[in-house]
Short mmCIF file of C-alpha atoms in Angstrom, two decimals:
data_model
loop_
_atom_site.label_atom_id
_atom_site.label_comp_id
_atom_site.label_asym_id
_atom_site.label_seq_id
_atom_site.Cartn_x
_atom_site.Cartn_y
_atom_site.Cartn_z
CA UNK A 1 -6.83 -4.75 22.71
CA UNK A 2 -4.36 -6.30 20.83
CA UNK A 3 -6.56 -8.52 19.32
CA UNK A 4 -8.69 -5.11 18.25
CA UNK A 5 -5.83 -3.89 16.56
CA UNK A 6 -5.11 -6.84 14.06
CA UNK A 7 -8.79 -7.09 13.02
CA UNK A 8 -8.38 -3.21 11.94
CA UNK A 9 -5.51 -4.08 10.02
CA UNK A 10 -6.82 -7.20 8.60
CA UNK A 11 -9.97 -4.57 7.49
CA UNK A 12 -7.84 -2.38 6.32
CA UNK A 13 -5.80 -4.36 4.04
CA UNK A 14 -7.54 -4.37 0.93
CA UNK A 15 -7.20 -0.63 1.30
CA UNK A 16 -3.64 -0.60 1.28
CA UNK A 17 -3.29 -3.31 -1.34
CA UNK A 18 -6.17 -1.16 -3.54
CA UNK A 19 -4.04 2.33 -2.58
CA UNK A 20 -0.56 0.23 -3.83
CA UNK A 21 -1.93 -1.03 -7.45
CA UNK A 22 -3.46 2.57 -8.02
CA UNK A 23 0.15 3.90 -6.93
CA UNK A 24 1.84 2.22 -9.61
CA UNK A 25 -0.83 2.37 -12.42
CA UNK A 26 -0.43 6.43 -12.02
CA UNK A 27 3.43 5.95 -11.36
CA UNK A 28 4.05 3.74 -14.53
CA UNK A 29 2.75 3.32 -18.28
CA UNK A 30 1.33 -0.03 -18.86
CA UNK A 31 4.32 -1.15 -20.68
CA UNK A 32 6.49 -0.19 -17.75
CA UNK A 33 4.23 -2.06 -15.24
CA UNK A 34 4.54 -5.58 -17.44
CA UNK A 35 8.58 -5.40 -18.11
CA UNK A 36 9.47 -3.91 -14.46
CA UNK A 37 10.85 -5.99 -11.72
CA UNK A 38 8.71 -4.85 -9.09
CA UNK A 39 11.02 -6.73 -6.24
CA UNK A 40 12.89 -3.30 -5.28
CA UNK A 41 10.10 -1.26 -5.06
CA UNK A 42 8.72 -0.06 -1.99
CA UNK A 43 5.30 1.34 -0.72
CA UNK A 44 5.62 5.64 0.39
CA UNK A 45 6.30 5.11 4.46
CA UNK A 46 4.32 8.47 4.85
CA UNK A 47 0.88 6.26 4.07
CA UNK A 48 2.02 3.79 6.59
CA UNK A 49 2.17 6.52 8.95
CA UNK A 50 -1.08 7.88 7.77
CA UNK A 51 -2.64 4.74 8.20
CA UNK A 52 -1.39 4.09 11.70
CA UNK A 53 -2.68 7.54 13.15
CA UNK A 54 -6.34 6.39 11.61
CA UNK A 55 -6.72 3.10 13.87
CA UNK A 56 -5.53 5.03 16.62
#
């Protein structure tokens, strides 16, 4: 089972990373997104939630 579970995330991930980048080119101009430090900023927890409920 648990081995189940990490392939779903492993398919999943270029979903999150794809849902992240579109985050932050709606979230910041252009200019923003090339003088920002982006080391602070953090990913909306509620998708991590939503994302957990679909591979269960």
């Amino acid at each position: 089972m648990q081995v189940r579970s990490c392939a779903l995330v492993l398919y999943h991930f270029p979903d999150v990373e794809t849902q992240w980048d579109l985050y932050l080119a709606k979230t910041y101009s252009p200019e923003a997104l090339r003088m920002k430090n982006f080391e602070e900023e953090q990913m909306p927890t509620e998708w991590f939630r939503d994302w957990l409920q679909q591979l269960a």
